[in-house]
Amino acid sequence: MAGKSRVEIEYCPRCKWLLRAAWMAQEILNTFSEQVAELALIPGGPGIFEVRADGSLIWSREADGGFPQPKELKQRLRDRIDPGRDLGHSEG
């Protein structure tokens, strides 16, 4: 869909991170239902947990030192796909 973003969550299935990835996907879709055309859960390599929007890395477990909290992930995603948006109570 024109103007909408593709979000990918790549996770390590051997680490049993599917539920964490699905929870993050739910949080993203609840907040950005109008901005996201597609959200993909991608089984990846050992220890990986990365979130991308339109090919740009938003979060990396390795680089960012762990897993994101929904608030921080939503702020980073908002900055990439809808910079002018107020996230309301999620912002503070």
Coordinates of N, CA, C and O in Angstrom, one line a residue:
M1 N 0.8 -1.2 0.0 CA 0.0 0.0 0.0 C 0.9 1.2 0.0 O 1.8 1.3 0.8
A2 N 0.5 2.2 -0.8 CA 1.3 3.4 -1.0 C 1.3 4.2 0.4 O 0.3 4.4 1.0
G3 N 2.5 4.6 0.7 CA 2.7 5.5 1.9 C 2.7 4.7 3.2 O 2.9 5.3 4.3
K4 N 2.5 3.4 3.2 CA 2.5 2.6 4.4 C 3.8 1.8 4.5 O 4.5 1.6 3.4
S5 N 4.2 1.5 5.6 CA 5.5 0.9 5.9 C 5.5 -0.6 6.1 O 4.4 -1.2 6.5
R6 N 6.6 -1.3 5.8 CA 6.8 -2.7 6.1 C 7.7 -2.8 7.3 O 8.8 -2.2 7.3
V7 N 7.2 -3.5 8.3 CA 8.0 -3.7 9.5 C 8.4 -5.2 9.6 O 7.5 -6.0 9.4
E8 N 9.6 -5.4 10.0 CA 10.1 -6.8 10.1 C 10.6 -7.0 11.5 O 11.4 -6.1 12.0
I9 N 10.3 -8.1 12.2 CA 10.9 -8.5 13.4 C 11.6 -9.8 13.2 O 10.9 -10.8 12.9
E10 N 12.9 -9.8 13.2 CA 13.7 -11.0 13.0 C 14.1 -11.5 14.4 O 14.7 -10.7 15.2
Y11 N 13.9 -12.7 14.7 CA 14.1 -13.3 16.0 C 14.7 -14.7 15.9 O 14.7 -15.3 14.9
C12 N 15.3 -15.1 17.0 CA 16.0 -16.4 17.1 C 15.0 -17.4 17.6 O 14.5 -17.4 18.7
P13 N 14.6 -18.3 16.7 CA 13.6 -19.4 17.1 C 14.2 -20.4 18.1 O 13.5 -20.8 19.0
R14 N 15.5 -20.6 18.0 CA 16.2 -21.6 18.9 C 16.2 -21.0 20.4 O 16.3 -21.7 21.3
C15 N 16.2 -19.6 20.4 CA 16.2 -19.0 21.7 C 14.8 -18.9 22.3 O 14.6 -18.3 23.4
K16 N 13.8 -19.3 21.6 CA 12.4 -19.3 22.0 C 11.9 -17.9 22.1 O 11.1 -17.5 23.1
W17 N 12.2 -17.0 21.2 CA 11.8 -15.6 21.2 C 10.6 -15.3 20.3 O 10.3 -14.1 20.1
L18 N 9.9 -16.3 19.8 CA 8.8 -16.1 19.0 C 7.7 -15.3 19.8 O 7.1 -14.4 19.2
L19 N 7.4 -15.7 21.0 CA 6.4 -15.0 21.8 C 6.7 -13.6 22.0 O 5.9 -12.7 22.0
R20 N 8.0 -13.3 22.3 CA 8.4 -11.9 22.5 C 8.2 -11.1 21.2 O 7.8 -10.0 21.2
A21 N 8.6 -11.7 20.0 CA 8.4 -11.1 18.7 C 7.0 -10.8 18.4 O 6.6 -9.8 17.9
A22 N 6.1 -11.8 18.7 CA 4.7 -11.6 18.5 C 4.1 -10.6 19.4 O 3.2 -9.8 18.9
W23 N 4.6 -10.5 20.6 CA 4.1 -9.4 21.5 C 4.5 -8.0 21.0 O 3.6 -7.1 21.0
M24 N 5.7 -7.9 20.5 CA 6.1 -6.6 20.0 C 5.3 -6.3 18.7 O 4.9 -5.1 18.5
A25 N 5.0 -7.3 17.9 CA 4.2 -7.1 16.7 C 2.9 -6.6 17.1 O 2.3 -5.7 16.4
Q26 N 2.3 -7.2 18.1 CA 0.9 -6.7 18.5 C 1.0 -5.3 19.0 O 0.1 -4.5 18.7
E27 N 2.0 -4.9 19.8 CA 2.1 -3.6 20.3 C 2.3 -2.6 19.1 O 1.7 -1.5 19.1
I28 N 3.1 -3.0 18.1 CA 3.3 -2.1 16.9 C 2.0 -1.9 16.2 O 1.6 -0.8 15.8
L29 N 1.3 -3.0 15.9 CA 0.1 -3.0 15.1 C -1.1 -2.2 15.8 O -1.8 -1.5 15.2
N30 N -1.1 -2.3 17.2 CA -2.1 -1.6 17.9 C -1.9 -0.1 17.8 O -2.8 0.7 17.8
T31 N -0.6 0.3 17.8 CA -0.3 1.7 17.8 C -0.2 2.3 16.4 O -0.6 3.5 16.1
F32 N 0.3 1.5 15.4 CA 0.5 2.1 14.1 C -0.3 1.4 13.0 O 0.2 1.1 11.9
S33 N -1.6 1.0 13.3 CA -2.4 0.3 12.3 C -2.6 1.1 11.0 O -2.7 0.5 10.0
E34 N -2.6 2.4 11.1 CA -2.8 3.2 9.9 C -1.5 3.4 9.1 O -1.5 3.8 7.9
Q35 N -0.3 3.2 9.7 CA 1.0 3.5 9.1 C 1.7 2.2 8.6 O 2.6 2.3 7.8
V36 N 1.2 1.0 9.1 CA 1.9 -0.2 8.7 C 1.1 -1.0 7.7 O -0.1 -1.3 8.0
A37 N 1.6 -1.3 6.6 CA 1.0 -2.1 5.6 C 1.2 -3.6 5.8 O 0.3 -4.4 5.5
E38 N 2.3 -3.9 6.4 CA 2.7 -5.3 6.6 C 3.7 -5.4 7.8 O 4.5 -4.6 7.9
L39 N 3.5 -6.5 8.5 CA 4.4 -6.8 9.6 C 4.8 -8.2 9.5 O 4.0 -9.1 9.5
A40 N 6.1 -8.5 9.4 CA 6.6 -9.8 9.2 C 7.4 -10.3 10.4 O 8.2 -9.6 10.9
L41 N 7.2 -11.5 10.8 CA 8.0 -12.2 11.8 C 8.9 -13.1 11.1 O 8.4 -14.0 10.3
I42 N 10.2 -12.9 11.2 CA 11.2 -13.7 10.4 C 12.1 -14.5 11.3 O 12.9 -13.9 12.1
P43 N 12.0 -15.8 11.3 CA 13.0 -16.6 12.0 C 14.4 -16.4 11.5 O 14.6 -16.4 10.3
G44 N 15.3 -16.1 12.4 CA 16.7 -15.7 12.0 C 17.7 -16.6 12.7 O 17.4 -17.7 13.2
G45 N 18.9 -16.1 12.7 CA 20.0 -16.8 13.2 C 20.1 -16.8 14.8 O 19.3 -16.2 15.4
P46 N 21.1 -17.5 15.3 CA 21.3 -17.6 16.7 C 21.5 -16.2 17.4 O 22.2 -15.3 17.0
G47 N 20.6 -16.0 18.4 CA 20.7 -14.8 19.2 C 20.2 -13.5 18.6 O 20.3 -12.4 19.2
I48 N 19.6 -13.6 17.4 CA 19.2 -12.3 16.8 C 17.8 -11.9 17.3 O 16.9 -12.7 17.5
F49 N 17.7 -10.6 17.5 CA 16.4 -9.9 17.7 C 16.5 -8.5 17.1 O 17.2 -7.7 17.8
E50 N 16.0 -8.3 15.9 CA 16.1 -7.0 15.3 C 14.8 -6.6 14.7 O 14.0 -7.4 14.3
V51 N 14.6 -5.3 14.8 CA 13.3 -4.7 14.2 C 13.7 -3.7 13.1 O 14.6 -2.9 13.3
R52 N 13.1 -3.8 12.0 CA 13.4 -2.9 10.8 C 12.1 -2.3 10.3 O 11.1 -3.0 10.4
A53 N 12.2 -1.1 9.8 CA 11.1 -0.5 9.1 C 11.6 0.0 7.8 O 12.6 0.7 7.7
D54 N 10.9 -0.5 6.7 CA 11.3 -0.2 5.4 C 12.8 -0.4 5.1 O 13.5 0.3 4.5
G55 N 13.3 -1.5 5.7 CA 14.7 -1.9 5.5 C 15.7 -1.2 6.5 O 16.9 -1.6 6.5
S56 N 15.3 -0.2 7.2 CA 16.2 0.5 8.2 C 16.1 -0.1 9.6 O 15.0 -0.4 10.1
L57 N 17.2 -0.4 10.1 CA 17.3 -1.0 11.5 C 16.8 0.0 12.5 O 17.2 1.1 12.6
I58 N 15.8 -0.5 13.3 CA 15.2 0.3 14.4 C 15.7 -0.1 15.7 O 16.0 0.7 16.6
W59 N 15.9 -1.4 15.9 CA 16.4 -2.0 17.1 C 17.2 -3.2 16.9 O 16.8 -4.1 16.0
S60 N 18.3 -3.4 17.6 CA 19.1 -4.6 17.5 C 19.5 -5.0 18.9 O 20.0 -4.2 19.7
R61 N 19.1 -6.2 19.3 CA 19.4 -6.7 20.6 C 20.9 -6.6 20.9 O 21.3 -6.2 22.0
E62 N 21.7 -7.0 19.9 CA 23.2 -6.9 20.1 C 23.7 -5.5 20.3 O 24.4 -5.2 21.2
A63 N 23.3 -4.6 19.3 CA 23.8 -3.2 19.4 C 23.2 -2.4 20.5 O 23.9 -1.6 21.1
D64 N 21.9 -2.6 20.8 CA 21.3 -1.8 21.8 C 21.3 -2.4 23.2 O 20.8 -1.9 24.1
G65 N 21.9 -3.6 23.3 CA 22.1 -4.2 24.6 C 20.9 -4.8 25.3 O 20.7 -4.6 26.5
G66 N 20.1 -5.5 24.5 CA 19.0 -6.2 25.1 C 17.7 -6.0 24.3 O 17.8 -5.6 23.1
F67 N 16.6 -6.3 24.9 CA 15.4 -6.2 24.2 C 14.7 -4.9 24.5 O 14.9 -4.3 25.5
P68 N 14.0 -4.4 23.5 CA 13.3 -3.1 23.7 C 12.1 -3.2 24.6 O 11.4 -4.2 24.7
Q69 N 11.9 -2.1 25.3 CA 10.6 -1.9 26.0 C 9.6 -1.4 24.9 O 10.0 -0.7 24.0
P70 N 8.3 -1.7 25.0 CA 7.4 -1.3 23.9 C 7.4 0.3 23.7 O 7.4 0.7 22.6
K71 N 7.6 1.0 24.8 CA 7.6 2.5 24.7 C 8.7 3.0 23.9 O 8.6 3.8 22.9
E72 N 9.9 2.5 24.1 CA 11.1 2.9 23.4 C 11.0 2.4 21.9 O 11.4 3.2 21.0
L73 N 10.6 1.2 21.7 CA 10.5 0.7 20.3 C 9.5 1.6 19.5 O 9.7 1.9 18.4
K74 N 8.3 1.9 20.2 CA 7.3 2.7 19.5 C 7.9 4.1 19.2 O 7.6 4.6 18.1
Q75 N 8.6 4.7 20.1 CA 9.2 6.0 19.8 C 10.2 5.9 18.6 O 10.1 6.8 17.7
R76 N 11.0 4.9 18.6 CA 12.0 4.8 17.5 C 11.3 4.5 16.2 O 11.6 5.1 15.1
L77 N 10.3 3.7 16.2 CA 9.5 3.4 15.0 C 8.7 4.6 14.5 O 8.7 4.9 13.3
R78 N 8.1 5.3 15.4 CA 7.4 6.6 15.1 C 8.4 7.6 14.4 O 8.0 8.2 13.4
D79 N 9.6 7.7 15.0 CA 10.6 8.6 14.4 C 10.9 8.3 13.0 O 11.2 9.1 12.2
R80 N 10.8 7.0 12.6 CA 11.1 6.5 11.3 C 9.9 6.6 10.3 O 10.0 7.1 9.2
I81 N 8.7 6.2 10.8 CA 7.6 6.1 9.8 C 6.6 7.2 9.9 O 5.8 7.4 9.0
D82 N 6.5 8.0 11.1 CA 5.5 9.0 11.2 C 6.0 10.1 12.2 O 5.5 10.2 13.3
P83 N 7.1 10.8 11.8 CA 7.8 11.7 12.8 C 7.0 12.7 13.5 O 7.3 13.1 14.6
G84 N 5.9 13.2 12.9 CA 5.1 14.2 13.5 C 4.1 13.7 14.5 O 3.4 14.5 15.2
R85 N 4.0 12.4 14.7 CA 2.9 11.8 15.5 C 3.2 11.9 17.0 O 4.3 11.7 17.4
D86 N 2.1 12.3 17.7 CA 2.2 12.3 19.2 C 1.7 10.9 19.6 O 0.6 10.4 19.3
L87 N 2.5 10.2 20.4 CA 2.2 8.9 20.9 C 1.4 9.0 22.2 O 1.1 7.9 22.8
G88 N 1.0 10.1 22.7 CA 0.2 10.3 23.9 C 0.8 9.7 25.1 O 2.0 10.0 25.3
H89 N 0.1 8.9 25.8 CA 0.6 8.3 27.1 C 1.8 7.4 26.9 O 2.6 7.3 27.8
S90 N 2.0 6.9 25.7 CA 3.2 6.1 25.4 C 4.4 6.9 25.3 O 5.6 6.4 25.4
E91 N 4.3 8.2 25.1 CA 5.4 9.1 24.9 C 6.2 9.4 26.2 O 7.4 9.4 26.2
G92 N 5.5 9.6 27.3 CA 6.1 10.1 28.5 C 6.7 9.1 29.3 O 7.6 8.5 29.5

